[in-house]
PDB file of C-alpha atoms in Angstrom:
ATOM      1  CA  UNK A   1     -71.708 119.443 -11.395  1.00  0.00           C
ATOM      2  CA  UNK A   2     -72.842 122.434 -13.814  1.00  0.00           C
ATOM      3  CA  UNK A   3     -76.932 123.097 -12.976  1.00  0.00           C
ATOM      4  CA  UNK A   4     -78.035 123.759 -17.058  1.00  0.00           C
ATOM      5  CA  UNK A   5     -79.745 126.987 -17.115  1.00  0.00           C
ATOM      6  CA  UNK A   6     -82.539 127.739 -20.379  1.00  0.00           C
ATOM      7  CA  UNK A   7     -84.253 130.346 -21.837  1.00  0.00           C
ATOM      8  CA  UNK A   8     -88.121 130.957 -22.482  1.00  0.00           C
ATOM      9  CA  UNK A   9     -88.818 133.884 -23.967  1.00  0.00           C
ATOM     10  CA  UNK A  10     -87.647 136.521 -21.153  1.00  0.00           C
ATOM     11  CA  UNK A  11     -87.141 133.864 -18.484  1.00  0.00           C
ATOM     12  CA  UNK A  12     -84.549 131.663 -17.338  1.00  0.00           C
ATOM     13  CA  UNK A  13     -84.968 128.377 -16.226  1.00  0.00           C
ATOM     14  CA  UNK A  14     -82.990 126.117 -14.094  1.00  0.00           C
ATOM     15  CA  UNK A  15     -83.920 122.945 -11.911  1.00  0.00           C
ATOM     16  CA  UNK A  16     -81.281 121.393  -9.361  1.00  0.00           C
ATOM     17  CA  UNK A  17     -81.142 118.209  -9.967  1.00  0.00           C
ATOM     18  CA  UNK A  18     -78.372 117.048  -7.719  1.00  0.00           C
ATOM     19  CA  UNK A  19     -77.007 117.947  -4.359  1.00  0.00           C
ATOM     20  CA  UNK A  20     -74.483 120.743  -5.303  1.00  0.00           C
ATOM     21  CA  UNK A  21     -71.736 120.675  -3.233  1.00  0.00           C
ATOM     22  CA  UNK A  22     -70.443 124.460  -1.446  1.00  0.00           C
ATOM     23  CA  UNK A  23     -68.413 125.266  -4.681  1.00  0.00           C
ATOM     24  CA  UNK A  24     -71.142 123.935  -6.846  1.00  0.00           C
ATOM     25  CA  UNK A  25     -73.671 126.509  -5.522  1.00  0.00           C
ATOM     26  CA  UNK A  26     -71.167 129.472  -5.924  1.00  0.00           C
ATOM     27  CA  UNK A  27     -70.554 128.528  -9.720  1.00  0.00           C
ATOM     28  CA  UNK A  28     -74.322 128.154  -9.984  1.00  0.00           C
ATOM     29  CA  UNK A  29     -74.979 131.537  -8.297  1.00  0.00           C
ATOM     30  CA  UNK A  30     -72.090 133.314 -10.674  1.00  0.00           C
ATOM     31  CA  UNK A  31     -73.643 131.538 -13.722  1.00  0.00           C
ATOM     32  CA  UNK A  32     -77.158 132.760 -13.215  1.00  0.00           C
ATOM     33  CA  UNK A  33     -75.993 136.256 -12.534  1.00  0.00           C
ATOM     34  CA  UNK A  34     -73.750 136.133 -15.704  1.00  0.00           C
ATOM     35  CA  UNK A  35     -76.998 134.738 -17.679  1.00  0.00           C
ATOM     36  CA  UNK A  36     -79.533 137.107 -16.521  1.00  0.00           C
ATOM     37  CA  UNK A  37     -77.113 140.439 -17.298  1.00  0.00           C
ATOM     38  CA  UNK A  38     -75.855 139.072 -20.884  1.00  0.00           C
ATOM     39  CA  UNK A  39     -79.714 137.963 -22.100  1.00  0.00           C
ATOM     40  CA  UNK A  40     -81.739 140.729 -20.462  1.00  0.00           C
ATOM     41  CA  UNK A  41     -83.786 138.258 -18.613  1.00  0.00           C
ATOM     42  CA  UNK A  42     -87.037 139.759 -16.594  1.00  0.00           C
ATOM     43  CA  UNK A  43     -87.333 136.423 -14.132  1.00  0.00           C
ATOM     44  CA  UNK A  44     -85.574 133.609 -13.058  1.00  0.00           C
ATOM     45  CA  UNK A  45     -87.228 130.221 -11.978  1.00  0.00           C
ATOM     46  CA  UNK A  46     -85.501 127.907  -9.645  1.00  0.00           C
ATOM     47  CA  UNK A  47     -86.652 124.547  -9.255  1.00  0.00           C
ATOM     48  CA  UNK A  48     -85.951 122.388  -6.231  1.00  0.00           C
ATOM     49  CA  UNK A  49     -87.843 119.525  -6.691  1.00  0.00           C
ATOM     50  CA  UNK A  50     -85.188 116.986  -7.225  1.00  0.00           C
ATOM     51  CA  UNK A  51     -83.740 118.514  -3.146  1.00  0.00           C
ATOM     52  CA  UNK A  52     -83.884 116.532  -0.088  1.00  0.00           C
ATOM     53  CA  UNK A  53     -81.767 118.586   1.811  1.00  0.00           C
ATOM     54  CA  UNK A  54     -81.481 122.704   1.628  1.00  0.00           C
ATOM     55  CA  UNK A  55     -79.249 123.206   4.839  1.00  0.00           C
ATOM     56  CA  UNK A  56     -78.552 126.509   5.956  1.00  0.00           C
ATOM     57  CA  UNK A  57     -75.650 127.204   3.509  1.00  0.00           C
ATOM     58  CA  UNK A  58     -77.209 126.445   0.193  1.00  0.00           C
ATOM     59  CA  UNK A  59     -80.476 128.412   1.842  1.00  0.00           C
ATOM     60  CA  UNK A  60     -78.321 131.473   2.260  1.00  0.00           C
ATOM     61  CA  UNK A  61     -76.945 131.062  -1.567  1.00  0.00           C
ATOM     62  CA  UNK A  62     -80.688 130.629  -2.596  1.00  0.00           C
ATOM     63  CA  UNK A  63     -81.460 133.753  -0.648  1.00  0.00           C
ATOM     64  CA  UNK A  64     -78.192 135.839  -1.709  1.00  0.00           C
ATOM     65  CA  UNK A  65     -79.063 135.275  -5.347  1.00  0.00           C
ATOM     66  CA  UNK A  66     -82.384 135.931  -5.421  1.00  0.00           C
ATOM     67  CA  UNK A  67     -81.251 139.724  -3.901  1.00  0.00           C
ATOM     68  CA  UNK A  68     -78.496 139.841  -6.042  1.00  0.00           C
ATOM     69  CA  UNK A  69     -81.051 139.141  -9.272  1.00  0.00           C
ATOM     70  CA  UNK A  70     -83.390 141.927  -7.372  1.00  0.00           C
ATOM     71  CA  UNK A  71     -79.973 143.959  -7.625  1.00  0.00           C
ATOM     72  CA  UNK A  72     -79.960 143.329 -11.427  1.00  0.00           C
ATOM     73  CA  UNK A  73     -84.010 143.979 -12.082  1.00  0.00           C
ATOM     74  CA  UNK A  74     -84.836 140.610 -12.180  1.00  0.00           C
ATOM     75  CA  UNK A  75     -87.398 138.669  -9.814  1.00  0.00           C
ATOM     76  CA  UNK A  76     -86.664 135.473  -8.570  1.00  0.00           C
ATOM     77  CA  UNK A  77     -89.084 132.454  -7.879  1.00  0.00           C
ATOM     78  CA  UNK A  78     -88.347 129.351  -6.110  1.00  0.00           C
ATOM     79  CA  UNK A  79     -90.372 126.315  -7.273  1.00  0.00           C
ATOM     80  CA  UNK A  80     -91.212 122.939  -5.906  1.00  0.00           C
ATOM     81  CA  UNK A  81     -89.944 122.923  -2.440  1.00  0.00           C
ATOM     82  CA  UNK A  82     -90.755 119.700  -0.802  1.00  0.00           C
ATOM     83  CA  UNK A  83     -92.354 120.037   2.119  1.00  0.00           C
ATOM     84  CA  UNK A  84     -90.159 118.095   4.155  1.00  0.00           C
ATOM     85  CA  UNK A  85     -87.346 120.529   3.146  1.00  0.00           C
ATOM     86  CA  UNK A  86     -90.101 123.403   4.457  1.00  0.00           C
ATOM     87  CA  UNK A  87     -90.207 122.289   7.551  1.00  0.00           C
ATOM     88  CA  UNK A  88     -86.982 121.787   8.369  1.00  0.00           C
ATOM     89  CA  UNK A  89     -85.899 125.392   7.252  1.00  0.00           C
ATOM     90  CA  UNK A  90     -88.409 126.837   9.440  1.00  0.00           C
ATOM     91  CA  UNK A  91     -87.328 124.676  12.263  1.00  0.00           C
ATOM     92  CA  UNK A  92     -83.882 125.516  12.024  1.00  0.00           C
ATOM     93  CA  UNK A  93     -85.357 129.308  11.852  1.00  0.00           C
ATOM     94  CA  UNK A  94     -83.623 129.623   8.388  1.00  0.00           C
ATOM     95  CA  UNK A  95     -86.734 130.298   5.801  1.00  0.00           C
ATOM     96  CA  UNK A  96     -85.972 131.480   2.623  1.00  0.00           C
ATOM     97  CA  UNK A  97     -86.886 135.099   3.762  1.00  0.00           C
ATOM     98  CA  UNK A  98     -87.417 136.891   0.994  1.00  0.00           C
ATOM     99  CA  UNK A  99     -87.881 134.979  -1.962  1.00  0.00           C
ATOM    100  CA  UNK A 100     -91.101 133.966  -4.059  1.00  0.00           C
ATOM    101  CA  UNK A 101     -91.819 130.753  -4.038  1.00  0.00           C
ATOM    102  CA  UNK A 102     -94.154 128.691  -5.429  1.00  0.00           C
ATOM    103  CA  UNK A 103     -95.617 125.036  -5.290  1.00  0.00           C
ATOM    104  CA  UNK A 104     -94.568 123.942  -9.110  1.00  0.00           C
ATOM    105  CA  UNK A 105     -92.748 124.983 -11.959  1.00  0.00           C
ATOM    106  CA  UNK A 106     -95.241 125.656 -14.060  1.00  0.00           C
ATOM    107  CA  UNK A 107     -97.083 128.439 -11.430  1.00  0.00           C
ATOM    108  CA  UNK A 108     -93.779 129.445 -10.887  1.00  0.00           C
ATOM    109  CA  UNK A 109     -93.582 130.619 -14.856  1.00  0.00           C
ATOM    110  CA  UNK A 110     -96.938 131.388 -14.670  1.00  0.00           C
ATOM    111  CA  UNK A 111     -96.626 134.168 -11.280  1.00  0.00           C
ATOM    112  CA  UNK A 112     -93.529 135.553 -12.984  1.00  0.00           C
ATOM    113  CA  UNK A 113     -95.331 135.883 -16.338  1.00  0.00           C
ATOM    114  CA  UNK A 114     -98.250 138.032 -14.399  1.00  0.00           C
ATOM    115  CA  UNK A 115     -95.590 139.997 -12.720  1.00  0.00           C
ATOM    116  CA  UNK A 116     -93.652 140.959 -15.755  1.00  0.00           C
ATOM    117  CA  UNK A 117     -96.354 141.832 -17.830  1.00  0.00           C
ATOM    118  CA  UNK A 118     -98.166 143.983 -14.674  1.00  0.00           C
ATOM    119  CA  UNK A 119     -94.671 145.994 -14.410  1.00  0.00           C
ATOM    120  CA  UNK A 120     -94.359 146.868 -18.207  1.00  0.00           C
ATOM    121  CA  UNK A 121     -97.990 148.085 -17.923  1.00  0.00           C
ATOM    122  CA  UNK A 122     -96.645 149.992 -15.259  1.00  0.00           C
ATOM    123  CA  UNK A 123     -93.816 150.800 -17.563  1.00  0.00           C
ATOM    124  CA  UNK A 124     -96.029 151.593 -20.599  1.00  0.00           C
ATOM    125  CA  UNK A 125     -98.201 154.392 -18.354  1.00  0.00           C
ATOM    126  CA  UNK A 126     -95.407 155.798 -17.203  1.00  0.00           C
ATOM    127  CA  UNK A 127     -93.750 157.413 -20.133  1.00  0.00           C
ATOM    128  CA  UNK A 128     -97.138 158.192 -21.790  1.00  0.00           C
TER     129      UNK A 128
ATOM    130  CA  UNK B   1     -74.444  97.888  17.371  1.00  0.00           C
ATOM    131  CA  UNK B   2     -74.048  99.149  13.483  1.00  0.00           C
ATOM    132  CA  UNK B   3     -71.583 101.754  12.557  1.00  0.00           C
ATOM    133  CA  UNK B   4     -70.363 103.887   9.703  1.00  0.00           C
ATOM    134  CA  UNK B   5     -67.577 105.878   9.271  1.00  0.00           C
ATOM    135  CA  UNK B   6     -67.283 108.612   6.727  1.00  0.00           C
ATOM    136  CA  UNK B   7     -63.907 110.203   6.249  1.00  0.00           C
ATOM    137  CA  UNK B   8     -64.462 113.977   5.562  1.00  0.00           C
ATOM    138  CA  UNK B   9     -61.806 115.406   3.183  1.00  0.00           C
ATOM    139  CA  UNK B  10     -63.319 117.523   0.237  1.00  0.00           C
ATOM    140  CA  UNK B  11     -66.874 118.870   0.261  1.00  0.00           C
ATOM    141  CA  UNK B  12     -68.494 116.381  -1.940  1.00  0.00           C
ATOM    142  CA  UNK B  13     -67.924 114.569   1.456  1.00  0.00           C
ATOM    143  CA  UNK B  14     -70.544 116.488   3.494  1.00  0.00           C
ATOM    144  CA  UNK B  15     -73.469 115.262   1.101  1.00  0.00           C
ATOM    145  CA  UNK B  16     -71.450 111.401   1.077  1.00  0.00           C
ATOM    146  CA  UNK B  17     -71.959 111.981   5.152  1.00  0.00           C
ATOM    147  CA  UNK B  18     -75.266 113.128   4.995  1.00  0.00           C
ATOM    148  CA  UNK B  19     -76.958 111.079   2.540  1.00  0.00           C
ATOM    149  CA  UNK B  20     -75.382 107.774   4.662  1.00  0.00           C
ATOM    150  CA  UNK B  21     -77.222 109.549   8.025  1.00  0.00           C
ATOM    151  CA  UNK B  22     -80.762 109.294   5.825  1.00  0.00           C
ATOM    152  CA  UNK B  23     -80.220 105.955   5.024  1.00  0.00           C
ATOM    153  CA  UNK B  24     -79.667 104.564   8.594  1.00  0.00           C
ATOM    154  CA  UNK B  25     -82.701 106.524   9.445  1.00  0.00           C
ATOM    155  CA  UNK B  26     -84.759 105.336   6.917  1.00  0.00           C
ATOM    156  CA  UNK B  27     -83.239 101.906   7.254  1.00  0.00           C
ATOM    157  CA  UNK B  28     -84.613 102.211  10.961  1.00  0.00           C
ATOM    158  CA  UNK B  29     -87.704 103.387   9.913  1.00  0.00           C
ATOM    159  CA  UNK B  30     -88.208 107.437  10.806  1.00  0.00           C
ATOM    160  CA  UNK B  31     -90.695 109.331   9.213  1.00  0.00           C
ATOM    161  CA  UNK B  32     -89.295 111.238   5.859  1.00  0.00           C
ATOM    162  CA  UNK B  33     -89.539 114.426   8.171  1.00  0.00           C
ATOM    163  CA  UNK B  34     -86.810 112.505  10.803  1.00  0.00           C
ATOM    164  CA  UNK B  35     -84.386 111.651   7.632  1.00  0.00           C
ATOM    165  CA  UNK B  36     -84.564 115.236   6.421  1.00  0.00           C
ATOM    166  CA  UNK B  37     -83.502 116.798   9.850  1.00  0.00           C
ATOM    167  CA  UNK B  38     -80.999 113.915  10.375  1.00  0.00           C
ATOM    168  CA  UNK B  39     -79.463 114.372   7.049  1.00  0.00           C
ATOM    169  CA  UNK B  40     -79.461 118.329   7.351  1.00  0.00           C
ATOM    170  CA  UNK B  41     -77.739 118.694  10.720  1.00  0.00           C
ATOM    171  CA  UNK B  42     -75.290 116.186   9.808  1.00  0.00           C
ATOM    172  CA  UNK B  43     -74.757 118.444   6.504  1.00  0.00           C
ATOM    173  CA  UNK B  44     -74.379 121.224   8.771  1.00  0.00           C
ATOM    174  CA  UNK B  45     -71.662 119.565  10.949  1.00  0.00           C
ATOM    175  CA  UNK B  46     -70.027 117.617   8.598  1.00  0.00           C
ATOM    176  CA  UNK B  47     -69.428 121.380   6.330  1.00  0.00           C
ATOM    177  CA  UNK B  48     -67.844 122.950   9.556  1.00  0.00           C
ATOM    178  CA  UNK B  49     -65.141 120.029   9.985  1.00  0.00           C
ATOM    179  CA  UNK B  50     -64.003 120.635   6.551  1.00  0.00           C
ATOM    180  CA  UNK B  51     -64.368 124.240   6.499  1.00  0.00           C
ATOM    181  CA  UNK B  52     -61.989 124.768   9.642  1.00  0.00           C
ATOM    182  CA  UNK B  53     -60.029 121.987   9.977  1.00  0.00           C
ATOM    183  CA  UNK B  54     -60.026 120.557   6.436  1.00  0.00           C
ATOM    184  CA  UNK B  55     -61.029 117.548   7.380  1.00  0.00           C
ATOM    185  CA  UNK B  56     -61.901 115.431   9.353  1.00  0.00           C
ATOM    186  CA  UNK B  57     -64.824 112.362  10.045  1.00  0.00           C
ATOM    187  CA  UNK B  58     -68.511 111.382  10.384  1.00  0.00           C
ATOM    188  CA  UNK B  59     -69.109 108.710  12.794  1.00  0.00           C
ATOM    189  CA  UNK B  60     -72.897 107.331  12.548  1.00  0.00           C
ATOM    190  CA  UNK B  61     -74.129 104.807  15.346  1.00  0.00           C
ATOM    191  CA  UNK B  62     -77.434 102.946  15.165  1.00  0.00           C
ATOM    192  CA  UNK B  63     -78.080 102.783  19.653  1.00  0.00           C
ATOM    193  CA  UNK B  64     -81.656 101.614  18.816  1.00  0.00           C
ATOM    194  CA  UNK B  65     -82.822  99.086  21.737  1.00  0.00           C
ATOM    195  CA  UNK B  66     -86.461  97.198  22.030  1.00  0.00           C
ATOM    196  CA  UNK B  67     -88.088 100.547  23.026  1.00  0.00           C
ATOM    197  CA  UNK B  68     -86.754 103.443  21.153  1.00  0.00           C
ATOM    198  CA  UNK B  69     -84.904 103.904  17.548  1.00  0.00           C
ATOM    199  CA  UNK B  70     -81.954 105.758  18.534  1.00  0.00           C
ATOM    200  CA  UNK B  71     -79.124 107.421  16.286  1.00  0.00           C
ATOM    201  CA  UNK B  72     -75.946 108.642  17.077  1.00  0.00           C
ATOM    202  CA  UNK B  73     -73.605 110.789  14.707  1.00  0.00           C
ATOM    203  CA  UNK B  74     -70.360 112.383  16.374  1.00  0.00           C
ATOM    204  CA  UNK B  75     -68.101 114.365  14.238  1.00  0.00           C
ATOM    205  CA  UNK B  76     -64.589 115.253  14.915  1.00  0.00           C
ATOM    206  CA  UNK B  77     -61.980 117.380  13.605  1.00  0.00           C
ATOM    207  CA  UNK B  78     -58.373 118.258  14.490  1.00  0.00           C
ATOM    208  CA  UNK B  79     -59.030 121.977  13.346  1.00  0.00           C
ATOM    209  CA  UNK B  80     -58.156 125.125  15.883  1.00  0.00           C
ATOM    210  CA  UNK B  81     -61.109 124.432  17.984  1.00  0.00           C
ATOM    211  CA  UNK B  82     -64.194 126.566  18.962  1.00  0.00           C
ATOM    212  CA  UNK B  83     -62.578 129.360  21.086  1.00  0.00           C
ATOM    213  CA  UNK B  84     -66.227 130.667  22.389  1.00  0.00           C
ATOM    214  CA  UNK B  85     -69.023 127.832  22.159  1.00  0.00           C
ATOM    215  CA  UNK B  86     -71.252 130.041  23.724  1.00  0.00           C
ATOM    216  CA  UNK B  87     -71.394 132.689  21.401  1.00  0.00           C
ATOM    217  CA  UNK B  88     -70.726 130.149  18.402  1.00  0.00           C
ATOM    218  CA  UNK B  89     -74.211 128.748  19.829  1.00  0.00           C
ATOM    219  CA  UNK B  90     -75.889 131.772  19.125  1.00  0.00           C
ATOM    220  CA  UNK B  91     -77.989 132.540  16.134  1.00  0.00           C
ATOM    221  CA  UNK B  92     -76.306 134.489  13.733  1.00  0.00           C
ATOM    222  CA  UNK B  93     -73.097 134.702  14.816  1.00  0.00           C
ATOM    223  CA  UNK B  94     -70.553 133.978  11.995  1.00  0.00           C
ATOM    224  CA  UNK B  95     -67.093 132.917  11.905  1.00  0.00           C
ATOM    225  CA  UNK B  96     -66.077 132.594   8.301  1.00  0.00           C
ATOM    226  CA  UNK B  97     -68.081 133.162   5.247  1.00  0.00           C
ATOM    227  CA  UNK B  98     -71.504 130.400   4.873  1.00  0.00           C
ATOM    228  CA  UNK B  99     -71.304 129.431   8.442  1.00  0.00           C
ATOM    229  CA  UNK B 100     -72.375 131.073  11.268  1.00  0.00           C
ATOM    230  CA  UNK B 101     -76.371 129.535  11.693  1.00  0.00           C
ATOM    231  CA  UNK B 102     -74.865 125.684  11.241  1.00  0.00           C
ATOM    232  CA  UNK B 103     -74.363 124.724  14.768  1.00  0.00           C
ATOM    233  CA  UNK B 104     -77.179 126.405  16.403  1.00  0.00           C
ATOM    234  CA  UNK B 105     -79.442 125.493  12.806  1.00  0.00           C
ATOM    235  CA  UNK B 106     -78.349 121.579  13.621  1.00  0.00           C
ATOM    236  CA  UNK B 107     -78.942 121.517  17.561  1.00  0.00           C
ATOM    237  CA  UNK B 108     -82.668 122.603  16.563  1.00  0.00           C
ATOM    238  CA  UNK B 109     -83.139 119.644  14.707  1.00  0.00           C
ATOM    239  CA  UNK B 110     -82.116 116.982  16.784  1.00  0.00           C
ATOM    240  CA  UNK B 111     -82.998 115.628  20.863  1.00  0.00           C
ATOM    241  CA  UNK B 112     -79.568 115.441  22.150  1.00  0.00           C
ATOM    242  CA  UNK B 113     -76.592 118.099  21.162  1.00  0.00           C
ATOM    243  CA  UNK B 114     -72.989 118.400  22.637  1.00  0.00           C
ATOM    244  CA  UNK B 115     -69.723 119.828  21.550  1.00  0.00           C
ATOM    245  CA  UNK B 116     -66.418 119.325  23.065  1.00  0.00           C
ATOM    246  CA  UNK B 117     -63.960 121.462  21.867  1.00  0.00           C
ATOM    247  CA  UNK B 118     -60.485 122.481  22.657  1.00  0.00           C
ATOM    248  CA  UNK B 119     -57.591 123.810  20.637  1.00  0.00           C
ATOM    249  CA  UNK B 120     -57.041 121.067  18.590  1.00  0.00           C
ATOM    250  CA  UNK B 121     -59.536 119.061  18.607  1.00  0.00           C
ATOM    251  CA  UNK B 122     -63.614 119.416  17.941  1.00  0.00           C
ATOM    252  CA  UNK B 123     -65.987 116.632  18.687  1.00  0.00           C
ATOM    253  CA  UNK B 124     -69.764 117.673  17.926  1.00  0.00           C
ATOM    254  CA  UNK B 125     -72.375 114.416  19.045  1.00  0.00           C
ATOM    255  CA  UNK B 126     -76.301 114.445  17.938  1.00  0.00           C
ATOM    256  CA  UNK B 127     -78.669 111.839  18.958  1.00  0.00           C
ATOM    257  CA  UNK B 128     -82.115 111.545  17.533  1.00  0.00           C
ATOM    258  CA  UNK B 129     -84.062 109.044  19.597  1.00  0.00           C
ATOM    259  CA  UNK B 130     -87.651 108.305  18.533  1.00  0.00           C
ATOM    260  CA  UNK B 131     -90.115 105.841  21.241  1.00  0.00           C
ATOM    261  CA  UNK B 132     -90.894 102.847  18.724  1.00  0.00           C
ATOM    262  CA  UNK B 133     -94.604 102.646  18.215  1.00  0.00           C
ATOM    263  CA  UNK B 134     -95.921  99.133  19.331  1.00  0.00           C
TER     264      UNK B 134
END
């Protein structure tokens, strides 16, 4: 199963909508890193909603990609975790260390929006 | 006693295995929280069959009785065997690429955890027994 990924503006978007299987996740992971080098992107959002189970492989993919976009210049945020998927990473002492989350999509945009446009103001002072 | 067997043979198999574990335990009426560790450590156990020995299979067991729900999943494999379960056992170790946490990640979430392993032949059991509420 291919996860679709979109473009807003300089963000990509992608919601899982199905489990992936192992090889699923990989071609996910190489698609998103593909996508984010050939369209510039300055964020990535990751939905999970549509999850009932992150076990401790696809949490490590999840992880792995989010420092390989770092890797690239682009921030990662992971949206819509249910919280019965929470709980059981922290149980199994697997968290997504590392990786923005947020409760929604939509504040998911919204934090990488505010994040992008406070490093180009960065950016911008610099090279005055 | 009800039963299910899932034969484990490609990887879209681990999520066919897991998804049957939520539906006994929903079917016997744990909490969403109880289906989600079910179904993970089952994930978790079910990925290690295939990724050392290939295949192999899921065996689910509803052992419920008048006073507790009780659920049973044992899966085997005829892969090389666990040389050091000890070490295996702890967190972070990692024997091939993706692994490494599963075992130890899956014995968190569950009451009862045993391997028996010996070149050959794996056998991993989990039991998640919850006291029915009267």
């Amino acid at each position: 199963m291919k996860v679709p990924i979109l473009r807003f503006k300089n963000i990509l978007l992608t919601s899982i909508q199905m489990d992936l299987t192992d090889q699923d996740a990989l071609d996910f992971q190489s698609d998103l890193l593909r996508m984010a080098n050939s369209t510039e992107a300055k964020g990535v959002v990751i939905d999970i909603k549509a999850l009932d189970v992150v076990d401790s492989y696809l949490a490590r993919i999840l992880n792995e990609t989010a420092s390989m976009l770092r890797l690239l210049g682009t921030k990662t945020v992971i949206t819509g975790m249910q919280p019965t998927v929470a709980l059981t990473l922290v149980e199994m002492g697997r968290e997504l260390i590392g990786v923005e989350t947020a409760l929604n999509f939509e504040q998911g945009v919204e934090k990488l929006q505010r994040s992008i446009e406070k490093r180009e103001g960065e950016d911008s002072y610099g090279e005055e | 006693m009800a039963r299910s067997r899932i034969t484990l043979k490609a990887e879209s198999d681990v999520i066919t295995a897991r998804q049957a574990g939520r539906e006994t335990a929903r079917h016997l009426g744990l909490s969403l929280a109880d289906q989600t560790r079910l179904a993970t450590a089952i994930s978790e156990l079910a990925r290690n069959a295939i990724q050392h020995a290939g295949r192999g299979t899921c065996l689910i067991t509803d052992r419920s009785n008048q006073h507790a729900i009780n659920i049973q999943v044992a899966v085997e494999d005829r892969g090389p065997g666990i040389p050091d379960i000890e070490r295996v056992m702890e967190y972070g170790f990692s024997s091939s690429r993706g692994l490494g946490c599963g075992l130890p990640a899956a014995r968190r979430l569950v009451d009862e955890f045993d391997i028996q392993s010996e070149p050959g032949y794996t056998k991993v059991t989990i039991g998640m027994v919850r006291p029915r509420v009267p």
